[in-house]
Short mmCIF file of C-alpha atoms in Angstrom, two decimals:
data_model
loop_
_atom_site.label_atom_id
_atom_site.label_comp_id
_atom_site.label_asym_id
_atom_site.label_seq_id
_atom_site.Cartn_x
_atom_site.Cartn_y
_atom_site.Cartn_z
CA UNK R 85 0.00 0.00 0.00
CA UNK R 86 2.93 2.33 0.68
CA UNK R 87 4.22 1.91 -2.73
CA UNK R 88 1.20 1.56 -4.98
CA UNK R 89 0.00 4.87 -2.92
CA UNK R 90 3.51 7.17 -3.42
CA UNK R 91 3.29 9.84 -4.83
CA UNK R 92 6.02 9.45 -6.45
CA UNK R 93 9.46 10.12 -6.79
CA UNK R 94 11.93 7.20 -5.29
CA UNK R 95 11.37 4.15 -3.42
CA UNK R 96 13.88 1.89 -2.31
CA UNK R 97 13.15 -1.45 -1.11
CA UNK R 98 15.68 -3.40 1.47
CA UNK R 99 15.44 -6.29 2.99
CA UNK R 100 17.64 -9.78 2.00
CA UNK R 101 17.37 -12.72 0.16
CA UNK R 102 13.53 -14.11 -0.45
CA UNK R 103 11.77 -11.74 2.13
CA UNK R 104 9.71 -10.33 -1.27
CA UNK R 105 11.22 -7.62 -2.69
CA UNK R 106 11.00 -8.37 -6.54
CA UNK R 107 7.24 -9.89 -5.89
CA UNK R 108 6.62 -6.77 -4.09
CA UNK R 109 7.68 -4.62 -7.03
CA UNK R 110 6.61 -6.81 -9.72
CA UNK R 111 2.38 -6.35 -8.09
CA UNK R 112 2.88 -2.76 -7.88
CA UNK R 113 3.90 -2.25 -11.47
CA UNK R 114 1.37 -5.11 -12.63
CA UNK R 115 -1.17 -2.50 -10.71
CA UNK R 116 0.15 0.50 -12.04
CA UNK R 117 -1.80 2.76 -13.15
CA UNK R 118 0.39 5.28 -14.32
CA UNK R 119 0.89 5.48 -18.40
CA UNK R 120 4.13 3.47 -18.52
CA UNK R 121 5.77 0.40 -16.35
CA UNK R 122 8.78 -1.08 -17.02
CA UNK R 123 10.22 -4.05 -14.72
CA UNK R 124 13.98 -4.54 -15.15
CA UNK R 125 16.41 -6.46 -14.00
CA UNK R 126 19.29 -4.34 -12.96
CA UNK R 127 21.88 -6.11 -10.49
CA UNK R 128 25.22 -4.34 -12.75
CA UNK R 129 25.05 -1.10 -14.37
CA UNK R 130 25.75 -3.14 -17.00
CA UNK R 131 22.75 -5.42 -16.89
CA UNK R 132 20.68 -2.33 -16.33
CA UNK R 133 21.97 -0.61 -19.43
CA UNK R 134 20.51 -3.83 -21.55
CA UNK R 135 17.71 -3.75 -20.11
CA UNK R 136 16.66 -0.32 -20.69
CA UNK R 137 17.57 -1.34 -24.31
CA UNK R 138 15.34 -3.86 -24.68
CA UNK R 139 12.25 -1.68 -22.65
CA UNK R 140 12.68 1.10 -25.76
CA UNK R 141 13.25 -1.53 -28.50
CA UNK R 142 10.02 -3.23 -27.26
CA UNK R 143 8.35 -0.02 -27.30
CA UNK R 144 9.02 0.78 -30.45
CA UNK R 145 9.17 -2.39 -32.36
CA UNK R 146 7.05 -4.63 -30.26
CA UNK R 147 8.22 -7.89 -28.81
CA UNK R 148 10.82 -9.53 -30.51
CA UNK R 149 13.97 -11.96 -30.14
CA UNK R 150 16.34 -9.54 -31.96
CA UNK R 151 20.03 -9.53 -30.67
CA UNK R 152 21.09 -6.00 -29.81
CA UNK R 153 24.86 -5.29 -30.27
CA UNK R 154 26.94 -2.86 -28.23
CA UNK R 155 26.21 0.03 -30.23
CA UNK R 156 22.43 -0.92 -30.65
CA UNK R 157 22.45 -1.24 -26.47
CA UNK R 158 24.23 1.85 -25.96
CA UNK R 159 21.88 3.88 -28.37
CA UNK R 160 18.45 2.05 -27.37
CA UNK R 161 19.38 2.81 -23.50
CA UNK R 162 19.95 6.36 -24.12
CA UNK R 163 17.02 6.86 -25.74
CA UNK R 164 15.12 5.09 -23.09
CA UNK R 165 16.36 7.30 -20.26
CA UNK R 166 15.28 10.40 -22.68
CA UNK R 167 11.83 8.71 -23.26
CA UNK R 168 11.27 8.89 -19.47
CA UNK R 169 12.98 12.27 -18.78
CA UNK R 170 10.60 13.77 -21.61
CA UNK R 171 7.58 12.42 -20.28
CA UNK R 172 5.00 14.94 -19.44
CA UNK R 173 2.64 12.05 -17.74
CA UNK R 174 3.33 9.89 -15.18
CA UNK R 175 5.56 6.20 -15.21
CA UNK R 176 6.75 3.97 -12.60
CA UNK R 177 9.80 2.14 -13.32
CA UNK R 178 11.09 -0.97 -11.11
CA UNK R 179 15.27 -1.38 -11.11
CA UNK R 180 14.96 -5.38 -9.44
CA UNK R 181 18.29 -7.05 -7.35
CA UNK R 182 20.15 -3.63 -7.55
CA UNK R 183 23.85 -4.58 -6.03
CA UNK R 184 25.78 -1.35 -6.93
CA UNK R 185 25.80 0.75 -4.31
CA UNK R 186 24.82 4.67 -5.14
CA UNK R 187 27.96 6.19 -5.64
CA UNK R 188 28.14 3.69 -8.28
CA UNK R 189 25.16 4.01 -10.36
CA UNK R 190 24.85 4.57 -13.68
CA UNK R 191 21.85 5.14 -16.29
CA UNK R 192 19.46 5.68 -13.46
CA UNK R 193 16.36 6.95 -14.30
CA UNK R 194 15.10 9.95 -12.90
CA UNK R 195 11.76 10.37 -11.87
CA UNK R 196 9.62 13.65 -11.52
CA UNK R 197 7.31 13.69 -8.41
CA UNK R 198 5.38 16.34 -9.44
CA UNK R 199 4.46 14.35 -12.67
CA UNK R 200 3.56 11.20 -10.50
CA UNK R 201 6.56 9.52 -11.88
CA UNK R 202 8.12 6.60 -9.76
CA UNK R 203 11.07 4.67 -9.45
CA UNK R 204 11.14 1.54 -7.40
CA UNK R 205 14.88 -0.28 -6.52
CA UNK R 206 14.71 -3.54 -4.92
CA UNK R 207 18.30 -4.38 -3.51
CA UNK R 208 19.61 -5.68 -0.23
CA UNK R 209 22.37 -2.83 0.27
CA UNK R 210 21.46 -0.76 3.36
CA UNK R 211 23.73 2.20 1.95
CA UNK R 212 20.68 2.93 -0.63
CA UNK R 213 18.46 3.96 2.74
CA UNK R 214 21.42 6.93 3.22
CA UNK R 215 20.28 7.81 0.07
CA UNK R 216 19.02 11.50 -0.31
CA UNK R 217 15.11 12.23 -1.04
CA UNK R 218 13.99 8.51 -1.23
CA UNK R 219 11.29 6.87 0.58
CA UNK R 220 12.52 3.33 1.94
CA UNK R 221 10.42 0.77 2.77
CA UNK R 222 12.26 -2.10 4.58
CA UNK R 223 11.45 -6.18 4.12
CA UNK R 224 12.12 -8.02 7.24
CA UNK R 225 12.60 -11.90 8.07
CA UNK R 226 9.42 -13.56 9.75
CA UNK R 227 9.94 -13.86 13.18
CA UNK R 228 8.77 -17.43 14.32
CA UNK R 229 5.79 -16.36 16.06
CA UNK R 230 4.65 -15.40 12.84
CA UNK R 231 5.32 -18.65 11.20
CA UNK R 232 2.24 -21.39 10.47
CA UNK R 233 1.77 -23.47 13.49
CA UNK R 234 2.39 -26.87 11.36
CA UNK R 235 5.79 -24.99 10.62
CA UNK R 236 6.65 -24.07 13.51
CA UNK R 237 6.29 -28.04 14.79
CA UNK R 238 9.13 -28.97 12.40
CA UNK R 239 12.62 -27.65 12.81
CA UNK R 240 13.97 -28.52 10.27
CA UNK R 241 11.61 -26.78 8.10
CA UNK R 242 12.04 -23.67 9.92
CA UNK R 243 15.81 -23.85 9.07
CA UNK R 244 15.18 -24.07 5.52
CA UNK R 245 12.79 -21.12 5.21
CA UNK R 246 15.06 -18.80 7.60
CA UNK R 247 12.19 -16.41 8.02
CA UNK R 248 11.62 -15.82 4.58
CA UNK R 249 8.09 -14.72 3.87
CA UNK R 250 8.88 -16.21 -0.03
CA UNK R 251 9.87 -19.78 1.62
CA UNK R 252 7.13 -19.89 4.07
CA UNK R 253 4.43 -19.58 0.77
CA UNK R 254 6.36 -22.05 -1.27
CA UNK R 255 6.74 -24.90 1.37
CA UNK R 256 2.70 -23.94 1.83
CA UNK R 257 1.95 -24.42 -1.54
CA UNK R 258 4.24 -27.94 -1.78
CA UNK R 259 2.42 -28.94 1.52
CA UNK R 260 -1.05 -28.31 0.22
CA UNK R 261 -0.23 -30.45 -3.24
CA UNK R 262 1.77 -33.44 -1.82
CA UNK R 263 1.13 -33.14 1.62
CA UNK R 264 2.94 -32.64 4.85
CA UNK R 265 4.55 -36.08 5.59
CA UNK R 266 6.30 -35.91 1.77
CA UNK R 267 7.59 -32.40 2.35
CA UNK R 268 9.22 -33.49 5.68
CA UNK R 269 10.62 -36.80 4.51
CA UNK R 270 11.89 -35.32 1.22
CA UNK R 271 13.30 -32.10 3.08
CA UNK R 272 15.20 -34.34 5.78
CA UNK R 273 16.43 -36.81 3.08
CA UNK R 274 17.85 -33.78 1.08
CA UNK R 275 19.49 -32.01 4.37
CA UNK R 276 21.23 -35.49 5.27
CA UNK R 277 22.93 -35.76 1.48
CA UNK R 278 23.90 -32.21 2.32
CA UNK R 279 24.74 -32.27 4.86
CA UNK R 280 27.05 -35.84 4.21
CA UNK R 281 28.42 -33.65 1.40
CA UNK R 282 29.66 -30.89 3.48
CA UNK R 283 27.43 -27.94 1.92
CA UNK R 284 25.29 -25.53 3.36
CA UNK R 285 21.77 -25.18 4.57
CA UNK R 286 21.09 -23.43 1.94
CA UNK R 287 17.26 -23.33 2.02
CA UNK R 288 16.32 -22.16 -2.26
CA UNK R 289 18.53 -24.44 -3.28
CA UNK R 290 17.00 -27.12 -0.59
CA UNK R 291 13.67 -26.85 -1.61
CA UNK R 292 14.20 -27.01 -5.20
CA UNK R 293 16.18 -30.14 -4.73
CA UNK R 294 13.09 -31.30 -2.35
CA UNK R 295 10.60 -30.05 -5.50
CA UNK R 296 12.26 -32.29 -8.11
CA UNK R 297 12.79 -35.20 -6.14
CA UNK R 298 9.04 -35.13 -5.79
CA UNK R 299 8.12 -34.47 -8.92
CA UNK R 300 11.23 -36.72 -10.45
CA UNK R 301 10.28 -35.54 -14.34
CA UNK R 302 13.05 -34.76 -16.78
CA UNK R 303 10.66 -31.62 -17.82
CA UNK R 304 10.36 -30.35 -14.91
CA UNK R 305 14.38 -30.41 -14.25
CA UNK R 306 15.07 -28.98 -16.79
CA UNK R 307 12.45 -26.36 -16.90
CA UNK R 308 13.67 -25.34 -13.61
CA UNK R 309 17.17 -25.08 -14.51
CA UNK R 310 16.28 -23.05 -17.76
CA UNK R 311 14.47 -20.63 -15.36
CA UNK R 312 16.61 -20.15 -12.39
CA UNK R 313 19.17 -18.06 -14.39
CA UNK R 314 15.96 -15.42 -15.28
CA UNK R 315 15.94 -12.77 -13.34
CA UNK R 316 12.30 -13.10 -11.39
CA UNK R 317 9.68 -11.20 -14.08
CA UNK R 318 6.83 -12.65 -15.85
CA UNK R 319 8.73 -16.05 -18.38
CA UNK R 320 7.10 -15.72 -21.75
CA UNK R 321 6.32 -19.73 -22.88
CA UNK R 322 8.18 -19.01 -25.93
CA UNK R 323 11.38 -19.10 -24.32
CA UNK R 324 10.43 -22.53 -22.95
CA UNK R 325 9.08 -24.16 -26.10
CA UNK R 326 12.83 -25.46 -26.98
CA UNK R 327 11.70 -27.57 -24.01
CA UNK R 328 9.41 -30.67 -24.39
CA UNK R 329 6.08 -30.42 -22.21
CA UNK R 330 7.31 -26.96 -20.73
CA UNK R 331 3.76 -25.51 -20.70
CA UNK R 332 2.58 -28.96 -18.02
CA UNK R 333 6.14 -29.05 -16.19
CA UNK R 334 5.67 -25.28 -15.51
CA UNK R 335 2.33 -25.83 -14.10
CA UNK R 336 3.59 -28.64 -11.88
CA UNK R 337 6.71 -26.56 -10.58
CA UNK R 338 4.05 -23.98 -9.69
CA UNK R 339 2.27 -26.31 -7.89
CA UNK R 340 4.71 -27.22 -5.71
CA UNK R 341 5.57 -24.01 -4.77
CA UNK R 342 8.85 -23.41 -7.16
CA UNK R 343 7.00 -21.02 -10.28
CA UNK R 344 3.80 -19.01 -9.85
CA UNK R 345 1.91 -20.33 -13.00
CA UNK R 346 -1.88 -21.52 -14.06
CA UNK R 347 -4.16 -22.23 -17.11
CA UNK R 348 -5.41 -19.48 -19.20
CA UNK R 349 -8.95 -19.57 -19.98
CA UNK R 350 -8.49 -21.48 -23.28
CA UNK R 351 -6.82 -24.32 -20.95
CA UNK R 352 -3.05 -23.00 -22.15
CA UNK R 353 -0.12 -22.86 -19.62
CA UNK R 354 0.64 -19.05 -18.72
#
């Protein structure tokens, strides 16, 4: 409510890993109701730069799978940054996983409060709440008084979700399809191989091992891995159709708790 009500200006968004900073973002622009959103990932200046590119190549040309090169990137974000510094209505634009810190920053957008324009930046580096003239909204873990009582009655869950708010729903949503006594025999067997192994509690990369153990489909697998090097937006299908049965292994990830995903209204995966 605090950041689909500013007023604009800049918003920065802190908090760490998987306490809903990017899901945050990503409703409010869905929601906007402003004349332009963009949603880009920006964790370099470099990455940024790109994908200011491709916002103002897709506004002019549409969608498309075009390669930009250097030049094209370096002309496309300039006039991207011009396209919002021209604009006489309002915009909100969402910078997602921002690790530079401030001093740092290049081709930052910037917004006009008096023409309700808005920039959101998700990151988890406290120097961006030192920041001058930005309104900072801060994520925090759950604490475990907070968590769901059937969660709370299993340790080793509560290890794996450390507090986050973005574990908690996807261990509710796995626990709701397969039930609680799989998700706590599939999370233990996965913490002992771990844990034989020498690596971390690391709990993303715990439940997605718990997730395709379930599921144990070659689709889904590699679905999965195809994804987890996106940075978290909406996944067109089209960059999943090199995959076989994408569209159902999609819908079963989401399912379990790993993609948020469901049927369109002609019965296609979205």
């Amino acid at each position: 409510e605090s950041l689909a009500g500013a007023a604009g200006g800049t918003s920065v968004v802190i908090g760490g890993q998987g306490t809903g900073k990017s899901r945050l973002a990503l409703e409010v622009a869905a929601g906007a109701s402003r004349g332009c959103a963009w949603f880009l990932n920006a964790s370099t200046n470099e990455t940024l730069r790109e994908s200011l590119a491709r916002a103002e190549h897709r506004e002019r040309f549409g969608p498309s799978d075009d390669q930009l090169d250097k030049e094209q990137i370096d002309e496309f974000a300039t006039l991207a940054l011009e396209r919002l510094a021209d604009a006489q209505a309002g915009w909100l634009v969402v910078l997602d996983n921002v690790r530079f810190v401030p001093s740092a920053a290049k081709w930052l957008p910037q917004p006009n409060a008096a023409r309700d324009q808005h920039l959101i930046i998700t990151t988890t580096e406290e120097v961006w709440a030192d920041t001058p003239d930005v309104r900072v909204v801060r994520l925090d873990r759950l604490p475990q008084v907070d968590l769901p009582e059937w969660l709370e009655a299993e340790p080793a869950l509560v290890d794996v979700t450390d507090g986050r708010p973005l574990m908690v729903d996807a261990l509710s949503r796995f626990r709701a399809a397969a039930g609680h006594e799989v998700l706590a025999k599939r999370t233990s067997e996965v913490l002992a191989r771990r844990g034989d192994a020498g690596q971390p509690v690391d709990g993303p990369a715990v439940f997605c091992d718990v997730v395709l153990k379930t599921l144990d489909d070659g689709a889904a697998e590699d679905v999965a891995g195809f994804a987890a090097w996106l940075p978290p937006d909406r996944i067109e299908l089209d960059l999943l159709r090199q995959l076989s049965d994408a569209g159902d292994a999609a819908l079963d990830l989401a399912a379990h708790g790993l993609f948020q995903a469901q049927r369109s209204a002609a019965g296609d995966p979205v």
